[in-house]
Tab-separated table of C-alpha atoms and ligand atoms in Angstrom:
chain	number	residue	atom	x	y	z
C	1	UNK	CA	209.592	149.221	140.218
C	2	UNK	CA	211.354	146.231	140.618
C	3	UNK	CA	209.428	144.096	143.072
C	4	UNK	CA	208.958	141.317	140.618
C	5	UNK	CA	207.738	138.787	143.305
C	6	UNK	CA	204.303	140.954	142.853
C	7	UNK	CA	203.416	140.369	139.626
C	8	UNK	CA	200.796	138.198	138.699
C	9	UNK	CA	200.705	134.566	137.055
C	10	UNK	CA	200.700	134.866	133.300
C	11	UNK	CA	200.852	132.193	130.811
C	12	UNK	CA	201.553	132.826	127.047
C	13	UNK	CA	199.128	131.421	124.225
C	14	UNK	CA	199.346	127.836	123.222
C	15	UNK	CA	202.276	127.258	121.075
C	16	UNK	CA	204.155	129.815	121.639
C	17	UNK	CA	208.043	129.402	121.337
C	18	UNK	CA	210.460	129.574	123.635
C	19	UNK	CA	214.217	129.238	122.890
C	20	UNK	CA	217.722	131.646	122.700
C	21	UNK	CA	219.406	133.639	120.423
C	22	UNK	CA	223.599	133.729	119.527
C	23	UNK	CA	225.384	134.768	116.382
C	24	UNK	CA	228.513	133.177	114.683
C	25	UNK	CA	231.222	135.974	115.395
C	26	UNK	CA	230.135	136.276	118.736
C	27	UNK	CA	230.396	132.831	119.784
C	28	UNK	CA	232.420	130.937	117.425
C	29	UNK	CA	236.095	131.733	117.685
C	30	UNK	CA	238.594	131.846	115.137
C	31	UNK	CA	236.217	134.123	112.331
C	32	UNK	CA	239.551	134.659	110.796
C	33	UNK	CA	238.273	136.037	107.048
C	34	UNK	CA	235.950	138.411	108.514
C	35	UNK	CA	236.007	142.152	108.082
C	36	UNK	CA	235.435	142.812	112.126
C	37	UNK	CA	238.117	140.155	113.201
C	38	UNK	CA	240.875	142.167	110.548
C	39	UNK	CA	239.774	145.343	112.433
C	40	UNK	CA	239.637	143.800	115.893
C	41	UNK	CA	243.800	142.903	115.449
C	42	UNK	CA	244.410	146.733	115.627
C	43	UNK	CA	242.019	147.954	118.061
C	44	UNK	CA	242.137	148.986	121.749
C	45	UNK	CA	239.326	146.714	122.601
C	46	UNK	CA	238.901	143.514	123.109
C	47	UNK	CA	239.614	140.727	120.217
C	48	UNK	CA	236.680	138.160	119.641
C	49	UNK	CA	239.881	135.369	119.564
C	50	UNK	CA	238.320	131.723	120.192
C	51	UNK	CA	235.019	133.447	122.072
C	52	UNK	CA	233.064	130.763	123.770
C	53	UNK	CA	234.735	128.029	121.110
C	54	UNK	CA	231.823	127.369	119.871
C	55	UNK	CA	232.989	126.407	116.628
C	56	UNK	CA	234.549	122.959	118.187
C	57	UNK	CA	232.451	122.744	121.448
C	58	UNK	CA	229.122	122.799	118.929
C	59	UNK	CA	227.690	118.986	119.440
C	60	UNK	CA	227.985	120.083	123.269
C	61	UNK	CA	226.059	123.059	122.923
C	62	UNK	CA	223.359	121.981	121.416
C	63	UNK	CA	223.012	119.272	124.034
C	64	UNK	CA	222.815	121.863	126.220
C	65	UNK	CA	220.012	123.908	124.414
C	66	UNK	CA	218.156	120.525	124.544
C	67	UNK	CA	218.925	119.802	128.239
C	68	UNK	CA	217.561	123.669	128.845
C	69	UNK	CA	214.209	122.860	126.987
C	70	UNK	CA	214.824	125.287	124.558
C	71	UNK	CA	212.469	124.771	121.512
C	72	UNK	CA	213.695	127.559	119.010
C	73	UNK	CA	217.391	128.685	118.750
C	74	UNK	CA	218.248	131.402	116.383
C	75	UNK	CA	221.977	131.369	115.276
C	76	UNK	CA	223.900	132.780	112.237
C	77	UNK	CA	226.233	131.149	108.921
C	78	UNK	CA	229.193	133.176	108.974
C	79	UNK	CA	229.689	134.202	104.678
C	80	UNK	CA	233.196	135.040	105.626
C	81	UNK	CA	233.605	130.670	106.296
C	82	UNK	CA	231.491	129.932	103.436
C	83	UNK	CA	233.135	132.002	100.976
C	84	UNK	CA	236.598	132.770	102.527
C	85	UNK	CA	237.610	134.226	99.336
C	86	UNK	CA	235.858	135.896	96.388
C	87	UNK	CA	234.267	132.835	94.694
C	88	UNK	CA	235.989	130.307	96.761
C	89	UNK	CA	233.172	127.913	98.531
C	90	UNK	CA	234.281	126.024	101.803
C	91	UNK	CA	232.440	122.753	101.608
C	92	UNK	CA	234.126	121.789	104.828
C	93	UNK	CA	232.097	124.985	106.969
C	94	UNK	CA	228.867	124.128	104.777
C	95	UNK	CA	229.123	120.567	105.872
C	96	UNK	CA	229.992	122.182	109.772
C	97	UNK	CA	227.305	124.065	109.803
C	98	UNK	CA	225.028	121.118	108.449
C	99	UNK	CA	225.896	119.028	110.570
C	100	UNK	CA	224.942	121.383	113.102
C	101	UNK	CA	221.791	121.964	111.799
C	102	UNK	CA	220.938	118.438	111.702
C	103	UNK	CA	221.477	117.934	115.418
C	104	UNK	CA	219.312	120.473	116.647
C	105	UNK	CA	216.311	119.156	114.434
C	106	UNK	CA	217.169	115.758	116.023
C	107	UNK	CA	216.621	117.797	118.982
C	108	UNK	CA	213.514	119.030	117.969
C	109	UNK	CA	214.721	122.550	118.143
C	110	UNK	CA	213.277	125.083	115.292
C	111	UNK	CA	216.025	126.973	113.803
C	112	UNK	CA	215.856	130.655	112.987
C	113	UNK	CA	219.093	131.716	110.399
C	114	UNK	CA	220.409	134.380	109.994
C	115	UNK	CA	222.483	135.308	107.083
C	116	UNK	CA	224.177	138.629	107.582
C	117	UNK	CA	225.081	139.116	111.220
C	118	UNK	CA	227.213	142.509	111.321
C	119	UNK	CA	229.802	139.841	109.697
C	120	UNK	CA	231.300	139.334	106.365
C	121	UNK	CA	234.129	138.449	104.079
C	122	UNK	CA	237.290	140.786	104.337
C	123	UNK	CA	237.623	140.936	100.423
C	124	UNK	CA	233.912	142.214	100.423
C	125	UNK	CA	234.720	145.074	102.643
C	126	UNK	CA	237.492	145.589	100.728
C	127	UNK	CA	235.318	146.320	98.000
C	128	UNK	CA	232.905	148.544	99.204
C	129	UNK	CA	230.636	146.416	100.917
C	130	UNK	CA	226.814	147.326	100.689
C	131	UNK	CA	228.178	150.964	99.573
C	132	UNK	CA	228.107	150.258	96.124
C	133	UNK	CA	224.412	149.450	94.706
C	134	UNK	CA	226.491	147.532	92.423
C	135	UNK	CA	228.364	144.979	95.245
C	136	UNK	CA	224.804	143.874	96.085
C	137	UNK	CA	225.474	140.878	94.000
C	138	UNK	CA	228.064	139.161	95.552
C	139	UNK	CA	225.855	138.780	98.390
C	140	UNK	CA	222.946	137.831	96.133
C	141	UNK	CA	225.665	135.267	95.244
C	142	UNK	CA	226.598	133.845	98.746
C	143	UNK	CA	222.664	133.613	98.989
C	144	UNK	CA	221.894	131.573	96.270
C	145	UNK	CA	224.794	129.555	96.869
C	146	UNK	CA	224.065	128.412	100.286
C	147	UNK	CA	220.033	128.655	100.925
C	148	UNK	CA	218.982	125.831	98.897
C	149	UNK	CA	221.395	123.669	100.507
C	150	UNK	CA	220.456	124.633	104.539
C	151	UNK	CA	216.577	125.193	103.610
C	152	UNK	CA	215.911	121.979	104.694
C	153	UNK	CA	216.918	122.583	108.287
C	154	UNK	CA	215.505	126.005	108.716
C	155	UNK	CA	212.027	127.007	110.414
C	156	UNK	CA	212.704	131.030	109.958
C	157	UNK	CA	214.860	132.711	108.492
C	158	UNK	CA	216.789	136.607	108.809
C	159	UNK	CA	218.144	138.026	105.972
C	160	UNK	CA	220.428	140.625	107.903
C	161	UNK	CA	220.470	141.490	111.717
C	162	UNK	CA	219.983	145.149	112.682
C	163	UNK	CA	221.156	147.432	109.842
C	164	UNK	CA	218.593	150.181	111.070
C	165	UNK	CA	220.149	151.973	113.938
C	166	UNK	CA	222.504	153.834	111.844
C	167	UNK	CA	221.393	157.539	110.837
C	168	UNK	CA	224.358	159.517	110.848
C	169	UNK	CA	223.927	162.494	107.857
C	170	UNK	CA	224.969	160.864	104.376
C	171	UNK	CA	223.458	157.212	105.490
C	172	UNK	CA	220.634	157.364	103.164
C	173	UNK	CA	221.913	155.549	99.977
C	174	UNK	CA	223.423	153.154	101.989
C	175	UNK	CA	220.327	152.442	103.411
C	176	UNK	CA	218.167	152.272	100.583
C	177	UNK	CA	220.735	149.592	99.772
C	178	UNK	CA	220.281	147.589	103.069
C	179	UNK	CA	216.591	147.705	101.983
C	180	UNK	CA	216.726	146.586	98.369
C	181	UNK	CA	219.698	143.524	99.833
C	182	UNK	CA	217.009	142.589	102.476
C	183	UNK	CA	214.528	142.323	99.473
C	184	UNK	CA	216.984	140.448	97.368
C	185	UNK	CA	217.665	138.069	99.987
C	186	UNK	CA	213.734	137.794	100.916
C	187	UNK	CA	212.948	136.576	96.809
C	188	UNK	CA	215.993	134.441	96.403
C	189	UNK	CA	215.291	132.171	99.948
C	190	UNK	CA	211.388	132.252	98.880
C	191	UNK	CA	212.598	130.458	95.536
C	192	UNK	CA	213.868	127.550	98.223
C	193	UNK	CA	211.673	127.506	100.856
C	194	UNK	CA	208.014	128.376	102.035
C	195	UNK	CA	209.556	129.146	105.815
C	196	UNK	CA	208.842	132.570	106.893
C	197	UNK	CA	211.359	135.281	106.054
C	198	UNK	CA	212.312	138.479	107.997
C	199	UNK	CA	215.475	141.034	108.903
C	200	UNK	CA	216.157	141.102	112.850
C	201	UNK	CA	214.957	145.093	113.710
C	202	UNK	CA	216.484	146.395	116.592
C	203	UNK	CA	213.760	148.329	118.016
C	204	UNK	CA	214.715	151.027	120.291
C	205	UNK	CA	212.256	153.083	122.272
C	206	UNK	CA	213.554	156.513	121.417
C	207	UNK	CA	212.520	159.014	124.638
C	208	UNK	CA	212.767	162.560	124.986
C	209	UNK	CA	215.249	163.908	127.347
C	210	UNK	CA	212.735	166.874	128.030
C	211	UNK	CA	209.053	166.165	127.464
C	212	UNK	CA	207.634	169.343	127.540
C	213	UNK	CA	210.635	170.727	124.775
C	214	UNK	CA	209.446	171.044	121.040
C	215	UNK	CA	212.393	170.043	119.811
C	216	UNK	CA	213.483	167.160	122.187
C	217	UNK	CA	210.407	165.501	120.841
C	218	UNK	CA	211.300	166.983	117.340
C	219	UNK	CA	214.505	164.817	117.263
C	220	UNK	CA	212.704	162.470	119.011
C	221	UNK	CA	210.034	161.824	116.130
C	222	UNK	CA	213.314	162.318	113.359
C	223	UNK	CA	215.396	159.355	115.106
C	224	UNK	CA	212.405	157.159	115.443
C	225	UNK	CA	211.403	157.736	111.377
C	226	UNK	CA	215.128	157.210	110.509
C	227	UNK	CA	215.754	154.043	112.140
C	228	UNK	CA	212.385	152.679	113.033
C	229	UNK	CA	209.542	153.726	110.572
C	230	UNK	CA	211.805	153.621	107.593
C	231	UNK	CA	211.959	150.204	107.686
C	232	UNK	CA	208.453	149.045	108.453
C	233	UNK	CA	207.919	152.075	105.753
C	234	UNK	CA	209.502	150.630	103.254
C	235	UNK	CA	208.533	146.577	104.118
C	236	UNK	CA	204.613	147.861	103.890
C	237	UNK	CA	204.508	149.962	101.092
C	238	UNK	CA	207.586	149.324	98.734
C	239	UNK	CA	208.349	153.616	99.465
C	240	UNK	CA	211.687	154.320	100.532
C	241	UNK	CA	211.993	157.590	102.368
C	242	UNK	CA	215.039	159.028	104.108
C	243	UNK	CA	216.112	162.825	105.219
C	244	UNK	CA	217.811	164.143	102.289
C	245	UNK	CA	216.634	161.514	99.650
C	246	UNK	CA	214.569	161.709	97.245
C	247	UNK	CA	212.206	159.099	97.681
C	248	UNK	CA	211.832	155.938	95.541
C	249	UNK	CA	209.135	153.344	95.444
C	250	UNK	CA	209.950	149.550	94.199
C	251	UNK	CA	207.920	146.799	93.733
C	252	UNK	CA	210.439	144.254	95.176
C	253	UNK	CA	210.390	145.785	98.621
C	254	UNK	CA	206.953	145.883	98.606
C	255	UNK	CA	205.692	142.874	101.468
C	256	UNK	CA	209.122	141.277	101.372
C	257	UNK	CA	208.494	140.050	104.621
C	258	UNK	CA	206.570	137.579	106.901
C	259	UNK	CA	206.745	138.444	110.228
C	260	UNK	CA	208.474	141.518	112.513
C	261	UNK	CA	211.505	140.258	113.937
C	262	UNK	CA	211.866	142.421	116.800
C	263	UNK	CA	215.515	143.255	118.818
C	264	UNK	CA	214.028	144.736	122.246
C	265	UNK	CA	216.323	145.980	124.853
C	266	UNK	CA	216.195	149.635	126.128
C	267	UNK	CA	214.819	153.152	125.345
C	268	UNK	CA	217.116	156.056	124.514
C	269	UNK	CA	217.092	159.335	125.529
C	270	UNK	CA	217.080	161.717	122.938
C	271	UNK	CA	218.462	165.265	123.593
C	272	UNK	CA	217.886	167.611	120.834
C	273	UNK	CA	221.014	169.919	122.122
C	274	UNK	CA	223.832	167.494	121.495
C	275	UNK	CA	225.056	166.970	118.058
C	276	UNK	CA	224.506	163.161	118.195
C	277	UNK	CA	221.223	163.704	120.051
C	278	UNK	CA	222.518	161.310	123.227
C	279	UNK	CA	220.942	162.056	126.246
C	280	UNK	CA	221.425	161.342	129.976
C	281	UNK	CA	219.500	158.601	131.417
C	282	UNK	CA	217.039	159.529	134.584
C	283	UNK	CA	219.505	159.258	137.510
C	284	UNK	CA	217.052	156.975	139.216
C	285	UNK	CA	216.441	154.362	136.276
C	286	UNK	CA	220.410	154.368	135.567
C	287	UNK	CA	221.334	150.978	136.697
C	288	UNK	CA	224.789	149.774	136.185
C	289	UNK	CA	224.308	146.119	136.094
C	290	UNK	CA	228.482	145.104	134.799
C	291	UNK	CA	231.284	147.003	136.020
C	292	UNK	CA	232.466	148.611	132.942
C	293	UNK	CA	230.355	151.277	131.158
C	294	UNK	CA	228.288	149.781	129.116
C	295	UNK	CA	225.176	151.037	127.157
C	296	UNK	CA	222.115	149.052	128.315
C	297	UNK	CA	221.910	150.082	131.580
C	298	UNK	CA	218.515	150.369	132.129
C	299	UNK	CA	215.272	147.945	132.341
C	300	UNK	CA	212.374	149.631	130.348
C	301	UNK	CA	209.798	146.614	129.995
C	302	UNK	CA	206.944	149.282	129.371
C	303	UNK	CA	208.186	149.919	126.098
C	304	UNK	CA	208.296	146.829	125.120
C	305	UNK	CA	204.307	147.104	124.974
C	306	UNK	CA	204.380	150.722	123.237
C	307	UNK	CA	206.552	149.535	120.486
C	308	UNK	CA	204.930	146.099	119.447
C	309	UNK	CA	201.740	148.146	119.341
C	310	UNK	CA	202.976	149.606	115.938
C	311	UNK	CA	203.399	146.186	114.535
C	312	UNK	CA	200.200	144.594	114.804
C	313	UNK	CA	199.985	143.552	111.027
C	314	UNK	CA	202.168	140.922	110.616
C	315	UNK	CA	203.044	138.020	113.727
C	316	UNK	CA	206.094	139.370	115.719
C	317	UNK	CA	208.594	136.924	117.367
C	318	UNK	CA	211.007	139.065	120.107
C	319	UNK	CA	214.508	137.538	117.959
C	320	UNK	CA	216.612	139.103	121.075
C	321	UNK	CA	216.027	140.596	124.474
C	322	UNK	CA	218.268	140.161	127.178
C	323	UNK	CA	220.495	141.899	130.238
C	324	UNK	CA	224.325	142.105	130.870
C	325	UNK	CA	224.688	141.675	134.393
C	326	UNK	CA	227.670	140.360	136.777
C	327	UNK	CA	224.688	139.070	139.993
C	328	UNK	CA	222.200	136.877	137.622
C	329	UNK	CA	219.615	137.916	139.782
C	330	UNK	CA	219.193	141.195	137.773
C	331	UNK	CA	218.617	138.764	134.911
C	332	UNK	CA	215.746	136.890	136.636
C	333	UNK	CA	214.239	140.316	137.338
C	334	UNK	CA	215.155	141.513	133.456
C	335	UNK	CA	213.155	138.194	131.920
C	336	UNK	CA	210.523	138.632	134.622
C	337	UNK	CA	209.291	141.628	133.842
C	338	UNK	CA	210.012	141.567	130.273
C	339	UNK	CA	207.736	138.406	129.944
C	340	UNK	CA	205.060	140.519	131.985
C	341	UNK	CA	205.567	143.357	129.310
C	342	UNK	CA	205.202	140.656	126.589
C	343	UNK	CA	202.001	139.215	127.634
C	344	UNK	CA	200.307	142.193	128.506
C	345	UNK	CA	201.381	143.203	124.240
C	346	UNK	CA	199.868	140.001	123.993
C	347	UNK	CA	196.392	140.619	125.926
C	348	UNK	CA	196.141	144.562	123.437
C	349	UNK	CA	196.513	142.424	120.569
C	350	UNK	CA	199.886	142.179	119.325
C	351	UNK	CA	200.307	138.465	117.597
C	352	UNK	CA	203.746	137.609	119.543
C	353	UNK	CA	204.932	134.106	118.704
C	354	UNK	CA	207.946	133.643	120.269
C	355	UNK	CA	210.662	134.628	122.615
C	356	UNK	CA	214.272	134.069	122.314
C	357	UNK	CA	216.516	135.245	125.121
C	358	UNK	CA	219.534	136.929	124.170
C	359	UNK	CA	221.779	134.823	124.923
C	360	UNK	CA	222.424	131.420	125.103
C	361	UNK	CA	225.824	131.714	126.752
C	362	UNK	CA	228.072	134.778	127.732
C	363	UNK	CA	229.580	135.507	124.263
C	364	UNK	CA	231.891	138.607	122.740
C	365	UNK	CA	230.147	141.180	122.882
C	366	UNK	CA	231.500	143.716	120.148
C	367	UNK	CA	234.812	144.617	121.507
C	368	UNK	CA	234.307	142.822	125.449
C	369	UNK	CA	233.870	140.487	126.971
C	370	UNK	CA	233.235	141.507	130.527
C	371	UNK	CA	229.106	142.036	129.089
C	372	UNK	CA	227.563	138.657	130.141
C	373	UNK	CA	224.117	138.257	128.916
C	374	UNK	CA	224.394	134.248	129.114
C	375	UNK	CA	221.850	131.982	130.859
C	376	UNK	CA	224.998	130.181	130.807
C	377	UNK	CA	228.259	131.352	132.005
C	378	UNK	CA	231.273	130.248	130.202
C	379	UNK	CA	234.944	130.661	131.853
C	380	UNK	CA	237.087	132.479	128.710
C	381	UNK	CA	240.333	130.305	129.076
C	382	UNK	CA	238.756	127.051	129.720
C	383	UNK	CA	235.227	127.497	127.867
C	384	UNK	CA	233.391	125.185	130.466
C	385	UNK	CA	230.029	126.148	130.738
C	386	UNK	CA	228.089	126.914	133.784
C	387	UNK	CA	224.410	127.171	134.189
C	388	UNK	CA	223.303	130.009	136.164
C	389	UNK	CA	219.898	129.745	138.241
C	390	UNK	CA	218.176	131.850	135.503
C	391	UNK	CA	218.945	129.256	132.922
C	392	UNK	CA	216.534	126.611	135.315
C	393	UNK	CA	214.555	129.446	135.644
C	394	UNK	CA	214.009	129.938	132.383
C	395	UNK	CA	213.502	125.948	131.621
C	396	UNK	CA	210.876	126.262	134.240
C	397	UNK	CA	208.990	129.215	132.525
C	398	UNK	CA	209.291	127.187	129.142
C	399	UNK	CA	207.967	124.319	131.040
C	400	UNK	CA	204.949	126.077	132.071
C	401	UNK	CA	204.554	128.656	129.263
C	402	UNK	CA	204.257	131.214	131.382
C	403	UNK	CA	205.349	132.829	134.865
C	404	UNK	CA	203.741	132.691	138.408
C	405	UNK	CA	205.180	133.578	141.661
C	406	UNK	CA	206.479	130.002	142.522
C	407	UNK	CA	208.855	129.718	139.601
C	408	UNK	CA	210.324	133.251	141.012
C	409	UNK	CA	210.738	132.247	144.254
C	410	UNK	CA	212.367	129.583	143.546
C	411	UNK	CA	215.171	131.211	142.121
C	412	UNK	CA	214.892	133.981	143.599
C	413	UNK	CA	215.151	134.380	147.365
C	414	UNK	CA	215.720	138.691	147.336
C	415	UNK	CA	215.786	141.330	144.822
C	416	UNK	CA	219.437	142.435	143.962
C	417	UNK	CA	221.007	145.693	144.544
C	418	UNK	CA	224.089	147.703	143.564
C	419	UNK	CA	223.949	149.333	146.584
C	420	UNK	CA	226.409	146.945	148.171
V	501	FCB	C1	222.246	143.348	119.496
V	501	FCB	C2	223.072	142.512	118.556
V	501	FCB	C3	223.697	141.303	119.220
V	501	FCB	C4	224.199	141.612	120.609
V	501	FCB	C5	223.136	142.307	121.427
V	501	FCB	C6	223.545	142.627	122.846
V	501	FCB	O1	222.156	144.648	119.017
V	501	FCB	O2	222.281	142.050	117.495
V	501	FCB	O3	224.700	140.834	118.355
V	501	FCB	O4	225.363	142.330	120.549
V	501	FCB	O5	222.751	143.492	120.779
């Protein structure tokens, strides 16, 4: 159900933040002493190259963010610029990514960092990366090295993005490493800086293909433990627990975090008869908003609301949630009922403080970029930027903290189809 020019006016509570979300690799260009641009030169795909340039076009982006009312924009530092090689400190990217920092508080904008965004030095992946317990110090390193000198700017703060999803069989220690590196990250930024701390959860609504088969819901419950509830797991109670582990409690885990820093886009279908448990999405909700195949091709507001129910302990700010569409109508229907899922979370009692739309501008998106998720398109061999009507959409819905059928209509006029 689609008919968004039916829902109702909704407004969010007072204070609530509004802004967008990017990361360094996807936007920057040039992330030339990273472990994903070595393994982009060799691949079939798509290379990330000079992405949306941000790293030179930077002063004008901001402007933009400003110009588009945002209030909050969460962005990453790229480790592999700060510390090209083992031990070697960049003061030139520091001072970049100061100075970047310094115009968006002149702008007023809150800042949410992230430190670890998929992204990091070549020579650490060289070593192991977060295989080894051991290697959990050089990033302990890069930490302590460059938090007390950004604190300043920063209003939140992510130690890593997404390092749940994975659950393939042998994951475990690795994970209990993620966990412990989140921790480590979580006491060394509290040494510098009262701002609240978190990790960026992508929180997928796990569905099963067959609802009335044991062992659809089975998998179901075993995917959602393994990449959902062994985090919060862990974050409330200091227990680690993962298939195949032996569990282990520690006292550093324990609370190391502030608020849920929720990822929302789609639910999955789990079906318990394929190896990798990937089922087939209901023909009827299968919408194919870009012309490649890509895998969020479906809107699932609804559980939105199911999820932030289990995460009514701690505030929750929504850190990305956003469509890749070609016709930015489907993207004024996406945030439209998205921000209706939101508020009614809101109304049951789930302390949301923030949204940030994923993304600022069409970006490289992991190997293309033919996925646009930008309120702002950006042409790949000149890098102008382009607002689309959702971007003045969205200004208007920060404007008024909230949605009502006027702001819709406005930008608006029909619902899309792919239908032709
Ligand atoms: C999230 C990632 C982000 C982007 C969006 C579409 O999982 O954190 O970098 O790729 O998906």
């Amino acid at each position: 159900m689609y008919d968004v020019f039916a829902l109702p006016t909704f407004r969010f509570p007072e204070g609530f933040v509004w802004g967008s979300s990017t990361a360094g690799h996807q936007i920057e260009g040039d992330n030339i002493h990273s472990q994903v641009w070595k393994k982009e030169q060799d691949a079939p795909y798509a290379k990330s190259g000079k992405a949306c340039n941000h790293w030179e076009l930077y002063r004008q982006d901001v402007e933009l963010l400003a110009e588009l009312g945002h209030q909050a924009y969460r962005m990453s530092i790229e480790w592999s610029r700060i510390e090209p090689q083992e031990g070697h400190w960049d003061e030139a990217a520091l001072a970049h990514y100061i100075d970047e920092l310094e115009r968006l508080r002149g702008k007023g904008i809150q800042v949410f960092v992230t430190l670890h965004h998929f992204t990091h030095p070549q020579w650490f992946e060289e070593k192991g990366a977060f295989d080894p317990y051991d290697n959990l110090k050089y990033f302990e390193r890069f930490v302590s090295y460059l938090v007390p000198k950004v604190a300043p700017y920063v209003a939140n703060w992510h130690v890593f993005n997404e390092f749940n999803l994975k659950m393939d069989p042998g994951v475990g220690r690795w994970k209990f490493n993620m966990i412990r590196a989140h921790a480590l990250g979580y006491h060394v930024i509290r040494q510098h800086s009262k701002a609240p701390i978190s990790t960026a959860h992508a929180f997928v609504d796990w569905f099963p293909r067959r609802r009335h088969d044991k062992l659809d819901n089975a998998a179901r419950d075993y995917i959602d433990w393994c990449t959902n509830d062994f985090f919060f797991h862990a974050m409330r109670t200091g227990e680690l627990t993962y298939p195949h582990m032996d569990a282990e409690y520690d006292a550093d885990v324990k609370g190391a975090i502030d608020y849920w820093a929720v990822n929302t886009y789609v639910r999955h279908m789990v079906d318990a008869r394929h190896a990798k448990f990937r089922g087939k999405r209901f023909a009827h909700k299968h919408l194919p908003m870009i012309k490649e195949p890509f895998y969020l091709e479906e809107m699932f507001p609804e559980g939105l609301i199911a999820n932030l129910e289990r995460l009514t302990d701690k505030p929750v700010y929504i850190t990305e949630n956003g469509c890749a569409c070609d016709d930015d109508r489907w993207r004024i229907v996406w945030i439209a009922l998205h921000l209706s899922a939101l508020s009614e979370a809101i109304e049951r009692g789930v302390d949301v403080r923030g949204y940030l739309y994923w993304s600022t501008m069409d970006n490289y998106e992991w190997g293309t970029f033919a996925a646009r998720f930008g309120l702002v398109h950006v042409d790949f061999e000149t890098f102008e930027r382009t607002l689309k009507p959702s971007a003045l959409l969205y200004r208007d819905i920060i404007r008024a903290n909230g949605l009502n059928p006027e702001i819709t209509r406005k930008y608006l006029k029909e619902l899309p189809t792919l239908g032709g």
